[in-house]
Short mmCIF file of C-alpha atoms in Angstrom, two decimals:
data_model
loop_
_atom_site.label_atom_id
_atom_site.label_comp_id
_atom_site.label_asym_id
_atom_site.label_seq_id
_atom_site.Cartn_x
_atom_site.Cartn_y
_atom_site.Cartn_z
CA MET A 1 -28.77 6.08 0.20
CA PHE A 2 -27.47 4.39 3.34
CA SER A 3 -28.37 5.17 6.93
CA TRP A 4 -28.38 3.75 10.41
CA LEU A 5 -29.99 4.75 13.66
CA ARG A 6 -28.23 5.17 16.95
CA SER A 7 -28.80 2.28 19.33
CA ASP A 8 -29.69 4.27 22.46
CA ASP A 9 -32.40 6.90 23.03
CA ARG A 10 -30.09 9.72 22.08
CA ARG A 11 -29.36 7.97 18.79
CA ARG A 12 -33.05 7.44 18.04
CA LYS A 13 -33.69 11.16 18.42
CA ASP A 14 -30.77 12.09 16.20
CA PRO A 15 -30.33 9.51 13.43
CA GLU A 16 -27.09 9.54 11.44
CA VAL A 17 -27.80 9.62 7.71
CA PHE A 18 -24.84 9.40 5.33
CA GLN A 19 -24.87 9.44 1.55
CA THR A 20 -21.30 8.15 1.18
CA VAL A 21 -18.44 6.77 3.27
CA SER A 22 -16.53 10.01 2.67
CA GLU A 23 -19.41 12.07 4.05
CA GLY A 24 -19.72 9.74 7.04
CA LEU A 25 -16.02 10.01 7.87
CA LYS A 26 -16.13 13.82 7.68
CA LYS A 27 -19.19 14.02 9.92
CA LEU A 28 -17.83 11.59 12.51
CA TYR A 29 -14.47 13.34 12.62
CA LYS A 30 -15.92 16.83 13.06
CA SER A 31 -18.62 15.90 15.57
CA LYS A 32 -16.86 13.24 17.67
CA LEU A 33 -13.08 13.20 17.30
CA LEU A 34 -12.20 16.84 16.60
CA PRO A 35 -13.59 18.15 19.96
CA LEU A 36 -11.28 15.73 21.83
CA GLU A 37 -8.29 16.76 19.69
CA GLU A 38 -8.92 20.48 20.27
CA HIS A 39 -9.51 20.10 24.01
CA TYR A 40 -6.13 18.39 24.55
CA ARG A 41 -4.17 20.34 21.89
CA PHE A 42 -3.55 17.21 19.82
CA HIS A 43 -2.70 19.29 16.73
CA GLU A 44 0.27 20.97 18.43
CA PHE A 45 1.82 17.61 19.28
CA HIS A 46 0.96 15.19 16.50
CA SER A 47 -0.93 16.17 13.37
CA PRO A 48 -2.93 19.17 12.12
CA ALA A 49 -6.71 18.90 12.01
CA LEU A 50 -8.14 17.03 9.02
CA GLU A 51 -10.12 18.93 6.40
CA ASP A 52 -12.79 17.91 3.88
CA ALA A 53 -10.17 17.54 1.12
CA ASP A 54 -8.36 14.91 3.21
CA PHE A 55 -11.44 12.69 2.97
CA ASP A 56 -12.36 13.52 -0.64
CA ASN A 57 -9.00 13.39 -2.42
CA LYS A 58 -7.87 10.58 -4.71
CA PRO A 59 -5.50 7.90 -3.42
CA MET A 60 -1.91 9.18 -3.26
CA VAL A 61 1.39 7.36 -3.76
CA LEU A 62 4.48 8.79 -2.03
CA VAL A 63 7.79 7.95 -3.75
CA VAL A 64 10.82 8.20 -1.44
CA GLY A 65 14.49 7.35 -1.93
CA GLN A 66 18.07 8.57 -1.95
CA TYR A 67 19.16 10.71 -4.88
CA SER A 68 19.69 8.93 -8.21
CA THR A 69 17.61 5.87 -7.30
CA GLY A 70 15.21 6.63 -10.16
CA LYS A 71 12.23 8.17 -8.33
CA THR A 72 11.28 10.68 -11.02
CA THR A 73 12.03 8.13 -13.76
CA PHE A 74 9.77 5.64 -11.95
CA ILE A 75 6.87 8.13 -11.99
CA ARG A 76 7.52 8.94 -15.65
CA TYR A 77 7.51 5.19 -16.38
CA LEU A 78 4.07 4.82 -14.76
CA LEU A 79 2.62 7.82 -16.61
CA GLU A 80 4.46 7.18 -19.91
CA GLN A 81 4.65 10.96 -20.16
CA ASP A 82 6.88 13.81 -18.96
CA PHE A 83 5.35 16.03 -16.30
CA PRO A 84 5.98 19.74 -15.61
CA GLY A 85 8.95 20.40 -13.33
CA MET A 86 10.48 16.98 -14.05
CA ARG A 87 14.28 16.81 -14.00
CA ILE A 88 16.30 13.60 -14.26
CA GLY A 89 20.03 13.13 -13.73
CA PRO A 90 22.68 11.23 -11.73
CA GLU A 91 23.13 14.16 -9.31
CA PRO A 92 20.41 15.34 -6.84
CA THR A 93 18.08 16.92 -9.42
CA THR A 94 14.65 16.92 -7.77
CA ASP A 95 15.00 19.53 -5.03
CA SER A 96 11.25 19.96 -4.48
CA PHE A 97 8.23 18.01 -3.41
CA ILE A 98 6.18 17.67 -6.60
CA ALA A 99 2.53 16.58 -6.30
CA VAL A 100 1.76 15.10 -9.72
CA MET A 101 -2.03 15.39 -10.14
CA HIS A 102 -4.67 15.33 -12.84
CA GLY A 103 -5.65 18.57 -14.53
CA GLU A 104 -7.28 19.52 -17.81
CA VAL A 105 -4.45 21.94 -18.61
CA GLU A 106 -0.76 21.12 -18.16
CA GLY A 107 1.02 23.46 -15.75
CA ILE A 108 2.59 24.11 -12.35
CA ILE A 109 0.95 25.53 -9.21
CA PRO A 110 3.47 26.93 -6.67
CA GLY A 111 3.35 25.88 -3.02
CA ASN A 112 2.01 29.13 -1.57
CA ALA A 113 -0.98 28.99 -3.92
CA LEU A 114 -1.50 25.26 -3.21
CA VAL A 115 -1.90 25.68 0.54
CA VAL A 116 -4.77 28.16 0.17
CA ASP A 117 -6.75 25.97 -2.24
CA PRO A 118 -9.55 24.27 -0.23
CA LYS A 119 -10.01 21.62 -2.94
CA LYS A 120 -6.44 20.35 -2.51
CA PRO A 121 -5.46 18.30 0.57
CA PHE A 122 -2.37 20.41 1.30
CA ARG A 123 -3.66 23.39 3.30
CA LYS A 124 -2.07 22.31 6.58
CA LEU A 125 1.40 22.21 5.00
CA ASN A 126 1.61 25.99 5.50
CA ALA A 127 2.80 25.19 9.05
CA PHE A 128 6.21 24.18 7.62
CA GLY A 129 6.85 27.76 6.45
CA ASN A 130 8.20 29.44 3.35
CA ALA A 131 11.42 27.43 3.26
CA PHE A 132 9.28 24.38 2.50
CA LEU A 133 6.58 26.07 0.41
CA ASN A 134 9.25 27.43 -1.95
CA ARG A 135 10.22 23.79 -2.50
CA PHE A 136 6.69 22.48 -3.04
CA VAL A 137 4.77 22.53 -6.32
CA CYS A 138 1.84 20.74 -7.96
CA ALA A 139 2.37 19.51 -11.52
CA GLN A 140 -0.98 19.13 -13.28
CA LEU A 141 -1.46 17.31 -16.58
CA PRO A 142 -4.20 15.36 -18.39
CA ASN A 143 -3.10 11.74 -17.95
CA PRO A 144 -5.37 8.65 -17.56
CA VAL A 145 -3.29 7.26 -14.67
CA LEU A 146 -3.81 10.49 -12.70
CA GLU A 147 -7.58 10.22 -13.07
CA SER A 148 -7.43 7.51 -10.38
CA ILE A 149 -4.36 8.34 -8.27
CA SER A 150 -1.95 11.19 -7.51
CA VAL A 151 1.81 10.72 -7.08
CA ILE A 152 4.13 12.69 -4.78
CA ASP A 153 7.75 12.97 -6.00
CA THR A 154 10.19 13.86 -3.23
CA PRO A 155 13.68 15.41 -3.12
CA GLY A 156 16.49 12.87 -3.26
CA ILE A 157 17.60 11.94 0.24
CA LEU A 158 21.21 13.02 0.68
CA SER A 159 24.25 11.08 1.84
CA GLY A 160 27.79 11.93 2.95
CA GLU A 161 28.67 15.62 3.37
CA LYS A 162 25.53 16.75 1.49
CA GLN A 163 23.21 15.60 4.29
CA ARG A 164 24.92 17.97 6.73
CA ILE A 165 23.61 20.95 4.76
CA SER A 166 20.31 22.03 6.27
CA ARG A 167 17.29 22.09 3.98
CA GLY A 168 15.72 24.94 5.95
CA TYR A 169 12.70 22.85 6.99
CA ASP A 170 12.07 19.60 8.85
CA PHE A 171 12.34 17.11 5.98
CA ALA A 172 11.43 14.05 8.06
CA ALA A 173 8.40 15.84 9.56
CA VAL A 174 7.10 16.75 6.08
CA LEU A 175 7.46 13.14 4.95
CA GLU A 176 5.65 12.00 8.08
CA TRP A 177 2.81 14.44 7.30
CA PHE A 178 2.47 12.93 3.83
CA ALA A 179 2.81 9.37 5.17
CA GLU A 180 -0.27 9.86 7.37
CA ARG A 181 -2.36 10.88 4.36
CA VAL A 182 -1.12 8.76 1.44
CA ASP A 183 -2.31 5.28 0.53
CA ARG A 184 1.03 3.83 -0.49
CA ILE A 185 4.68 4.65 0.33
CA ILE A 186 7.23 3.36 -2.18
CA LEU A 187 10.85 3.29 -0.97
CA LEU A 188 13.23 3.14 -3.94
CA PHE A 189 16.72 1.66 -3.69
CA ASP A 190 19.43 1.55 -6.34
CA ALA A 191 20.90 -1.94 -6.82
CA HIS A 192 24.33 -0.27 -7.20
CA LYS A 193 24.36 1.69 -3.95
CA LEU A 194 22.59 0.26 -0.94
CA ASP A 195 24.25 2.42 1.69
CA ILE A 196 21.43 3.83 3.81
CA SER A 197 22.50 7.34 4.82
CA ASP A 198 21.75 8.86 8.22
CA GLU A 199 19.09 11.08 6.68
CA PHE A 200 17.42 8.11 4.93
CA SER A 201 17.54 6.13 8.17
CA GLU A 202 15.81 9.02 9.97
CA VAL A 203 13.20 9.19 7.21
CA ILE A 204 12.40 5.47 7.46
CA LYS A 205 12.08 5.78 11.24
CA ALA A 206 9.75 8.77 10.76
CA LEU A 207 7.52 6.49 8.68
CA LYS A 208 7.09 4.11 11.63
CA ASN A 209 3.47 3.10 12.24
CA HIS A 210 2.87 3.24 8.48
CA GLU A 211 4.60 -0.05 7.62
CA ASP A 212 1.30 -1.37 6.22
CA LYS A 213 1.51 1.28 3.48
CA MET A 214 5.19 0.70 2.74
CA ARG A 215 6.55 -1.14 -0.31
CA VAL A 216 10.22 -1.39 -1.28
CA VAL A 217 11.47 -1.33 -4.88
CA LEU A 218 15.00 -2.49 -5.72
CA ASN A 219 15.45 -0.49 -8.91
CA LYS A 220 18.06 -0.70 -11.71
CA ALA A 221 18.35 -4.45 -11.10
CA ASP A 222 19.05 -5.09 -14.80
CA GLN A 223 22.50 -3.56 -14.40
CA ILE A 224 23.95 -6.43 -12.34
CA GLU A 225 24.38 -10.17 -12.88
CA THR A 226 22.08 -12.72 -11.22
CA GLN A 227 24.67 -13.79 -8.63
CA GLN A 228 25.32 -10.20 -7.52
CA LEU A 229 21.58 -9.48 -7.54
CA MET A 230 21.06 -12.25 -4.97
CA ARG A 231 23.73 -10.73 -2.75
CA VAL A 232 22.34 -7.21 -3.16
CA TYR A 233 18.82 -8.42 -2.29
CA GLY A 234 20.14 -10.14 0.86
CA ALA A 235 22.10 -7.03 1.87
CA LEU A 236 19.02 -4.84 1.37
CA MET A 237 16.87 -7.10 3.56
CA TRP A 238 19.58 -7.10 6.25
CA SER A 239 19.86 -3.28 6.18
CA LEU A 240 16.09 -2.79 6.31
CA GLY A 241 15.79 -5.29 9.16
CA LYS A 242 17.99 -3.07 11.34
CA ILE A 243 15.91 0.06 10.68
CA VAL A 244 12.34 -1.24 10.35
CA ASN A 245 11.76 -3.05 13.62
CA THR A 246 8.84 -5.25 12.66
CA PRO A 247 8.51 -9.04 12.78
CA GLU A 248 7.03 -9.02 9.28
CA VAL A 249 9.28 -8.82 6.24
CA ILE A 250 8.60 -5.78 4.02
CA ARG A 251 7.67 -6.74 0.47
CA VAL A 252 10.53 -5.96 -1.93
CA TYR A 253 9.90 -5.69 -5.69
CA ILE A 254 12.90 -6.23 -7.96
CA GLY A 255 13.03 -4.66 -11.41
CA SER A 256 14.13 -1.92 -13.75
CA PHE A 257 11.46 0.74 -13.92
CA TRP A 258 12.31 2.76 -17.00
CA SER A 259 11.58 2.48 -20.72
CA GLN A 260 15.14 1.67 -21.88
CA PRO A 261 16.38 -1.78 -23.02
CA LEU A 262 17.48 -4.12 -20.23
CA LEU A 263 21.28 -4.06 -19.93
CA ILE A 264 21.43 -7.65 -18.63
CA PRO A 265 18.24 -9.46 -19.77
CA ASP A 266 18.89 -12.73 -17.88
CA ASN A 267 16.20 -11.99 -15.26
CA ARG A 268 13.59 -10.60 -17.65
CA LYS A 269 10.85 -13.00 -16.49
CA LEU A 270 11.52 -12.20 -12.84
CA PHE A 271 11.32 -8.45 -13.55
CA GLU A 272 8.04 -8.90 -15.46
CA ALA A 273 6.47 -10.91 -12.64
CA GLU A 274 7.63 -8.41 -9.99
CA GLU A 275 6.36 -5.47 -12.05
CA GLN A 276 2.95 -7.10 -12.41
CA ASP A 277 2.75 -7.68 -8.65
CA LEU A 278 3.62 -4.04 -7.95
CA PHE A 279 1.19 -2.79 -10.60
CA ARG A 280 -1.62 -4.90 -9.14
CA ASP A 281 -0.87 -3.42 -5.72
CA ILE A 282 -1.03 0.15 -7.06
CA GLN A 283 -4.09 -0.57 -9.19
CA SER A 284 -6.02 -1.76 -6.13
CA LEU A 285 -5.63 1.62 -4.36
CA PRO A 286 -8.84 3.28 -5.67
CA ARG A 287 -10.88 0.24 -4.68
CA ASN A 288 -9.45 0.25 -1.14
CA ALA A 289 -9.30 4.04 -0.67
CA ALA A 290 -12.38 4.31 1.56
CA LEU A 291 -11.18 1.44 3.74
CA ARG A 292 -7.74 3.08 4.10
CA LYS A 293 -9.28 6.40 5.18
CA LEU A 294 -11.44 4.55 7.69
CA ASN A 295 -8.40 2.71 9.02
CA ASP A 296 -6.40 5.96 9.33
CA LEU A 297 -9.26 7.61 11.24
CA ILE A 298 -9.31 4.68 13.70
CA LYS A 299 -5.53 4.98 14.22
CA ARG A 300 -5.88 8.73 14.74
CA ALA A 301 -8.71 8.22 17.26
CA ARG A 302 -6.64 5.73 19.28
CA LEU A 303 -3.68 8.13 19.37
CA ALA A 304 -5.95 11.04 20.34
CA LYS A 305 -7.34 9.02 23.27
CA VAL A 306 -3.86 8.14 24.53
CA HIS A 307 -2.79 11.78 24.12
CA ALA A 308 -5.76 12.90 26.22
CA TYR A 309 -4.76 10.49 29.01
CA ILE A 310 -1.15 11.75 28.92
CA ILE A 311 -2.06 15.44 29.00
CA SER A 312 -4.69 15.00 31.76
CA SER A 313 -2.21 12.93 33.85
CA LEU A 314 0.39 15.68 33.59
CA LYS A 315 -2.22 18.30 34.54
CA LYS A 316 -3.28 16.23 37.55
CA GLU A 317 0.30 16.06 38.90
CA MET A 318 0.98 19.80 38.57
CA PRO A 319 0.95 21.86 41.83
CA SER A 320 -1.56 24.69 41.98
CA VAL A 321 0.80 27.42 43.25
CA PHE A 322 4.54 26.82 43.89
CA GLY A 323 7.22 24.63 42.28
CA LYS A 324 5.65 24.40 38.84
CA ASP A 325 8.92 24.48 36.87
CA THR A 326 10.59 21.88 39.08
CA LYS A 327 7.55 19.60 38.84
CA LYS A 328 7.42 20.02 35.06
CA LYS A 329 11.05 18.83 34.71
CA GLU A 330 10.35 15.91 37.01
CA LEU A 331 7.26 14.88 35.02
CA VAL A 332 9.08 15.08 31.68
CA ASN A 333 11.94 12.95 33.04
CA ASN A 334 9.45 10.41 34.40
CA LEU A 335 7.31 10.29 31.27
CA ALA A 336 8.10 6.60 30.69
CA GLU A 337 6.63 5.76 34.11
CA ILE A 338 3.53 7.84 33.30
CA TYR A 339 3.17 5.86 30.07
CA GLY A 340 3.32 2.62 32.04
CA GLN A 341 0.76 3.83 34.57
CA ILE A 342 -1.71 4.87 31.81
CA GLU A 343 -1.11 1.57 30.02
CA ARG A 344 -2.04 -0.43 33.12
CA GLU A 345 -4.91 1.80 34.25
CA HIS A 346 -6.71 1.97 30.90
CA GLN A 347 -5.56 -1.34 29.33
CA ILE A 348 -3.90 0.39 26.38
CA SER A 349 -1.44 -1.37 24.09
CA PRO A 350 2.17 -0.03 24.27
CA GLY A 351 2.10 0.36 20.47
CA ASP A 352 -0.59 3.06 20.75
CA PHE A 353 1.67 5.47 22.64
CA PRO A 354 3.53 8.29 20.82
CA ASN A 355 7.32 8.18 20.56
CA LEU A 356 8.72 8.80 24.04
CA LYS A 357 11.76 10.92 23.06
CA ARG A 358 9.77 13.08 20.68
CA MET A 359 7.00 13.61 23.23
CA LYS A 360 9.57 14.70 25.83
CA ASP A 361 11.05 17.22 23.40
CA GLN A 362 7.62 18.65 22.60
CA LEU A 363 6.61 18.90 26.27
CA GLN A 364 9.66 21.05 27.08
CA ALA A 365 8.10 24.04 25.31
CA GLN A 366 4.60 23.60 26.76
CA ASP A 367 2.95 25.34 29.69
CA PHE A 368 1.53 22.48 31.77
CA THR A 369 -0.80 24.80 33.69
CA LYS A 370 -2.80 25.33 30.47
CA PHE A 371 -3.41 21.60 30.04
CA GLN A 372 -6.95 20.33 30.60
CA PRO A 373 -8.03 17.73 33.19
CA LEU A 374 -9.65 14.47 32.11
CA LYS A 375 -13.08 15.00 30.59
CA SER A 376 -14.78 11.61 30.47
CA LYS A 377 -17.62 12.73 28.23
CA LEU A 378 -15.27 13.55 25.33
CA LEU A 379 -13.60 10.15 25.61
CA GLU A 380 -16.96 8.37 25.82
CA VAL A 381 -18.04 10.00 22.56
CA VAL A 382 -14.88 8.72 20.81
CA ASP A 383 -15.35 5.26 22.34
CA ASP A 384 -18.94 5.26 21.07
CA MET A 385 -17.69 6.22 17.61
CA LEU A 386 -15.18 3.35 17.59
CA ALA A 387 -17.65 0.83 19.00
CA HIS A 388 -20.73 1.64 16.90
CA ASP A 389 -20.31 4.21 14.14
CA ILE A 390 -17.10 2.79 12.67
CA ALA A 391 -18.65 -0.70 12.53
CA GLN A 392 -21.62 0.71 10.62
CA LEU A 393 -19.33 2.62 8.27
CA MET A 394 -17.51 -0.64 7.55
CA VAL A 395 -20.81 -2.09 6.31
CA LEU A 396 -21.31 1.02 4.19
CA VAL A 397 -17.82 0.56 2.67
CA ARG A 398 -18.76 -2.94 1.52
CA GLN A 399 -22.09 -1.73 0.14
CA GLU A 400 -20.36 0.99 -1.86
CA GLU A 401 -17.84 -1.50 -3.21
CA THR A 402 -20.58 -3.80 -4.50
CA GLN A 403 -22.60 -0.97 -6.07
CA ARG A 404 -19.69 0.69 -7.87
CA PRO A 405 -17.99 -0.72 -10.96
CA VAL A 406 -14.55 -2.22 -10.35
CA GLN A 407 -12.18 0.68 -9.76
CA MET A 408 -8.66 0.24 -11.09
CA VAL A 409 -5.87 2.53 -12.20
CA LYS A 410 -5.81 2.61 -16.00
CA GLY A 411 -3.58 4.06 -18.69
CA GLY A 412 0.19 4.59 -18.87
CA ALA A 413 2.40 1.59 -18.14
CA PHE A 414 -0.59 -0.26 -16.65
CA GLU A 415 -2.10 -0.73 -20.13
CA GLY A 416 0.93 -1.96 -22.06
CA SER A 417 1.65 -4.85 -19.71
CA LEU A 418 -1.93 -6.07 -19.28
CA HIS A 419 -3.25 -6.70 -22.77
CA GLY A 420 -1.98 -8.23 -26.01
CA PRO A 421 1.00 -10.51 -26.61
CA PHE A 422 3.25 -8.51 -24.26
CA GLY A 423 1.03 -9.01 -21.24
CA HIS A 424 2.73 -10.96 -18.46
CA GLY A 425 2.64 -14.72 -19.17
CA TYR A 426 1.09 -14.42 -22.66
CA GLY A 427 1.97 -17.52 -24.69
CA GLU A 428 3.50 -19.27 -21.66
CA GLY A 429 2.24 -22.11 -19.48
CA ALA A 430 -1.47 -22.65 -20.08
CA GLY A 431 -1.29 -19.83 -22.65
CA GLU A 432 1.19 -21.69 -24.88
CA GLY A 433 -0.23 -22.21 -28.37
CA ILE A 434 -2.98 -19.60 -27.90
CA ASP A 435 -2.43 -18.18 -31.39
CA ASP A 436 -1.59 -21.48 -33.14
CA VAL A 437 -3.97 -22.99 -35.71
CA GLU A 438 -3.02 -26.51 -34.63
CA TRP A 439 -3.84 -27.96 -31.19
CA VAL A 440 -0.69 -27.36 -29.11
CA VAL A 441 -1.05 -30.71 -27.29
CA ALA A 442 -0.76 -32.53 -30.64
CA ARG A 443 3.01 -31.87 -30.66
CA ASP A 444 3.60 -34.41 -27.89
CA LYS A 445 0.50 -36.55 -28.45
CA PRO A 446 2.34 -39.48 -30.14
CA MET A 447 4.45 -39.86 -26.95
CA TYR A 448 1.34 -39.71 -24.74
CA ASP A 449 -0.47 -42.20 -27.01
CA GLU A 450 2.24 -44.83 -26.42
CA ILE A 451 1.57 -44.60 -22.66
CA PHE A 452 -2.22 -44.48 -23.21
CA TYR A 453 -2.33 -47.84 -25.04
CA THR A 454 -0.37 -49.56 -22.24
CA LEU A 455 -3.15 -48.66 -19.77
CA SER A 456 -5.71 -51.16 -21.15
CA PRO A 457 -8.23 -48.82 -22.82
CA VAL A 458 -11.76 -50.21 -23.31
CA ASP A 459 -13.79 -48.75 -26.19
CA GLY A 460 -11.04 -46.13 -26.61
CA LYS A 461 -11.10 -44.93 -22.98
CA ILE A 462 -9.17 -45.64 -19.77
CA THR A 463 -10.66 -45.69 -16.31
CA GLY A 464 -9.84 -43.22 -13.57
CA ALA A 465 -7.97 -45.91 -11.64
CA ASN A 466 -5.67 -46.68 -14.58
CA ALA A 467 -5.15 -43.00 -15.32
CA LYS A 468 -4.25 -42.40 -11.69
CA LYS A 469 -1.46 -45.03 -11.80
CA GLU A 470 0.24 -43.01 -14.54
CA MET A 471 -0.55 -39.50 -13.32
CA VAL A 472 0.86 -40.06 -9.80
CA ARG A 473 4.28 -40.69 -11.39
CA SER A 474 4.51 -36.89 -11.68
CA LYS A 475 4.73 -36.75 -7.84
CA LEU A 476 2.31 -33.82 -7.84
CA PRO A 477 -0.05 -33.62 -4.81
CA ASN A 478 -3.46 -35.25 -5.11
CA SER A 479 -5.15 -31.84 -4.91
CA VAL A 480 -3.29 -30.68 -8.03
CA LEU A 481 -3.85 -33.95 -9.90
CA GLY A 482 -7.56 -33.74 -8.98
CA LYS A 483 -7.74 -30.29 -10.59
CA ILE A 484 -5.95 -31.58 -13.70
CA TRP A 485 -8.40 -34.50 -13.91
CA LYS A 486 -11.35 -32.09 -13.64
CA LEU A 487 -9.96 -29.93 -16.46
CA ALA A 488 -9.05 -32.91 -18.70
CA ASP A 489 -12.27 -34.94 -18.30
CA ILE A 490 -14.18 -32.63 -20.62
CA ASP A 491 -17.27 -34.79 -21.16
CA LYS A 492 -17.42 -35.58 -17.40
CA ASP A 493 -17.87 -39.34 -17.90
CA GLY A 494 -15.22 -40.33 -15.34
CA MET A 495 -12.92 -41.72 -18.04
CA LEU A 496 -10.31 -40.33 -20.43
CA ASP A 497 -9.98 -40.94 -24.16
CA ASP A 498 -6.64 -40.50 -25.92
CA GLU A 499 -7.10 -36.74 -26.45
CA GLU A 500 -8.20 -36.14 -22.87
CA PHE A 501 -5.28 -38.22 -21.59
CA ALA A 502 -2.86 -36.21 -23.74
CA LEU A 503 -4.41 -33.01 -22.38
CA ALA A 504 -3.97 -34.25 -18.78
CA ASN A 505 -0.29 -34.93 -19.43
CA HIS A 506 0.12 -31.51 -21.06
CA LEU A 507 -1.36 -29.87 -17.94
CA ILE A 508 0.98 -31.93 -15.75
CA LYS A 509 3.92 -30.66 -17.84
CA ILE A 510 2.71 -27.06 -17.41
CA LYS A 511 2.61 -27.48 -13.62
CA LEU A 512 6.00 -29.21 -13.47
CA GLU A 513 7.54 -26.31 -15.42
CA GLY A 514 6.45 -23.96 -12.64
CA HIS A 515 3.36 -22.37 -14.21
CA GLU A 516 -0.05 -22.06 -12.58
CA LEU A 517 -2.99 -24.12 -13.79
CA PRO A 518 -6.01 -22.26 -15.20
CA ASN A 519 -9.28 -22.37 -13.24
CA GLU A 520 -11.12 -23.07 -16.47
CA LEU A 521 -9.75 -24.76 -19.57
CA PRO A 522 -8.79 -22.13 -22.20
CA ALA A 523 -10.50 -22.56 -25.58
CA HIS A 524 -7.23 -23.29 -27.41
CA LEU A 525 -6.53 -26.31 -25.15
CA LEU A 526 -9.85 -28.01 -25.93
CA PRO A 527 -9.25 -31.21 -27.96
CA PRO A 528 -10.45 -30.77 -31.58
CA SER A 529 -13.06 -33.54 -31.30
CA LYS A 530 -14.60 -31.92 -28.18
CA ARG A 531 -14.94 -28.38 -29.45
CA LYS A 532 -18.34 -28.87 -31.06
CA VAL A 533 -19.62 -30.61 -27.92
CA THR A 534 -18.82 -27.64 -25.66
CA GLU A 535 -20.20 -25.13 -28.14
#
């Protein structure tokens, strides 16, 4: 059990005792942040109030993309199993939001039933109305991948004439609601059609402020030649650069995420490496879930503070009797200046302010006379939470991480590519010869022996200085050659015999071929004469 005491007298009288990070986040939100949000009507402008399920739920992955980019196929590839409600085709087939979650019995829960279930983190979605809820379902099935994460499949984003047909609900707003609560957002693109439609552009802009959660997948990359793939990748980066206005480059994973044979297998190794990188990223989600929820609470608290300053500033400027409507229009038109004034007065970063155009639109329908003036005590409580409680929760996160076993997503596609001969890199680089009876270095040893005997061996060994003269011919940096020396000098006598010298050259070859060196020498690379020594 973890606990901490408040630093001032008030804290000493009322110690905060938390069993888990999740419990701590819930308690801090309800006691310190929620009163500020309610006082300044934060939920009407930005995001509904958080509930217990928002803090307790498993990490979620949101899969977004235009129609026929392979979103549903991607999820099926991860699970290695069909899920209820799944439909795949070249036309816009997925017309619903499908929350794919773990359940003992396979089945579908409709949207209206989902939003009244307190154990599911979807209750606040009822604000989007029946038009959305009729297009929202939860697919439950017993699958090992879903024991650690949940996946949200989304309707294909439309292009051309189709996007002019109204969905009946605010599609971008729903995606933004999910983006605030998920741990990872995967944007899927088809290597054959990179045109980013107006609707997709709006969606990506709606995901602003969540770039840290965003990953891009260039799917169906096995259907084009290497030269075209380079051009497509460059075009995708150019298109994203115009929409996602960040100095950092979004990570793009290239591959073909389905269980069919590769049409053009030339880039197989690239696809395998990219898939492993993406899988590692997804597998880390359970381990980092508490930290993500903590981070999202901090972002929410900063936005709530700024919102309080905006609302109280508008209230302060309103006349008490006459000219209220005229003043309201004037304040809305001058909102940018009010932002600047708050920024200077309270030393707030411009990035913490809500979108100006959207805020103006929302203010049009509000009655400014019902806004509340600035209440310093509420803001001081949130500042205290950010300054003290969050720092203590961060310590608790680390303590929980060390006390729990390593949490990783298991099962499905994550298993097949991690173990056995089809794991990434098996039998390559330092893994070459892992299943051979003979020592793999022996193949080239006669060539290495010729060099060895020109380096003036004494009692069958060459000195470090003589070995260095030969090893630096590889033009590898000294730091790399130092690691190779450490791995090759098995008996740690500062000299190399013929087997150790051959091993050093084999490791140099591995590095020059573009593979990484092992941190410890694998058993199959040990020279035969040294194996008994190490045992």
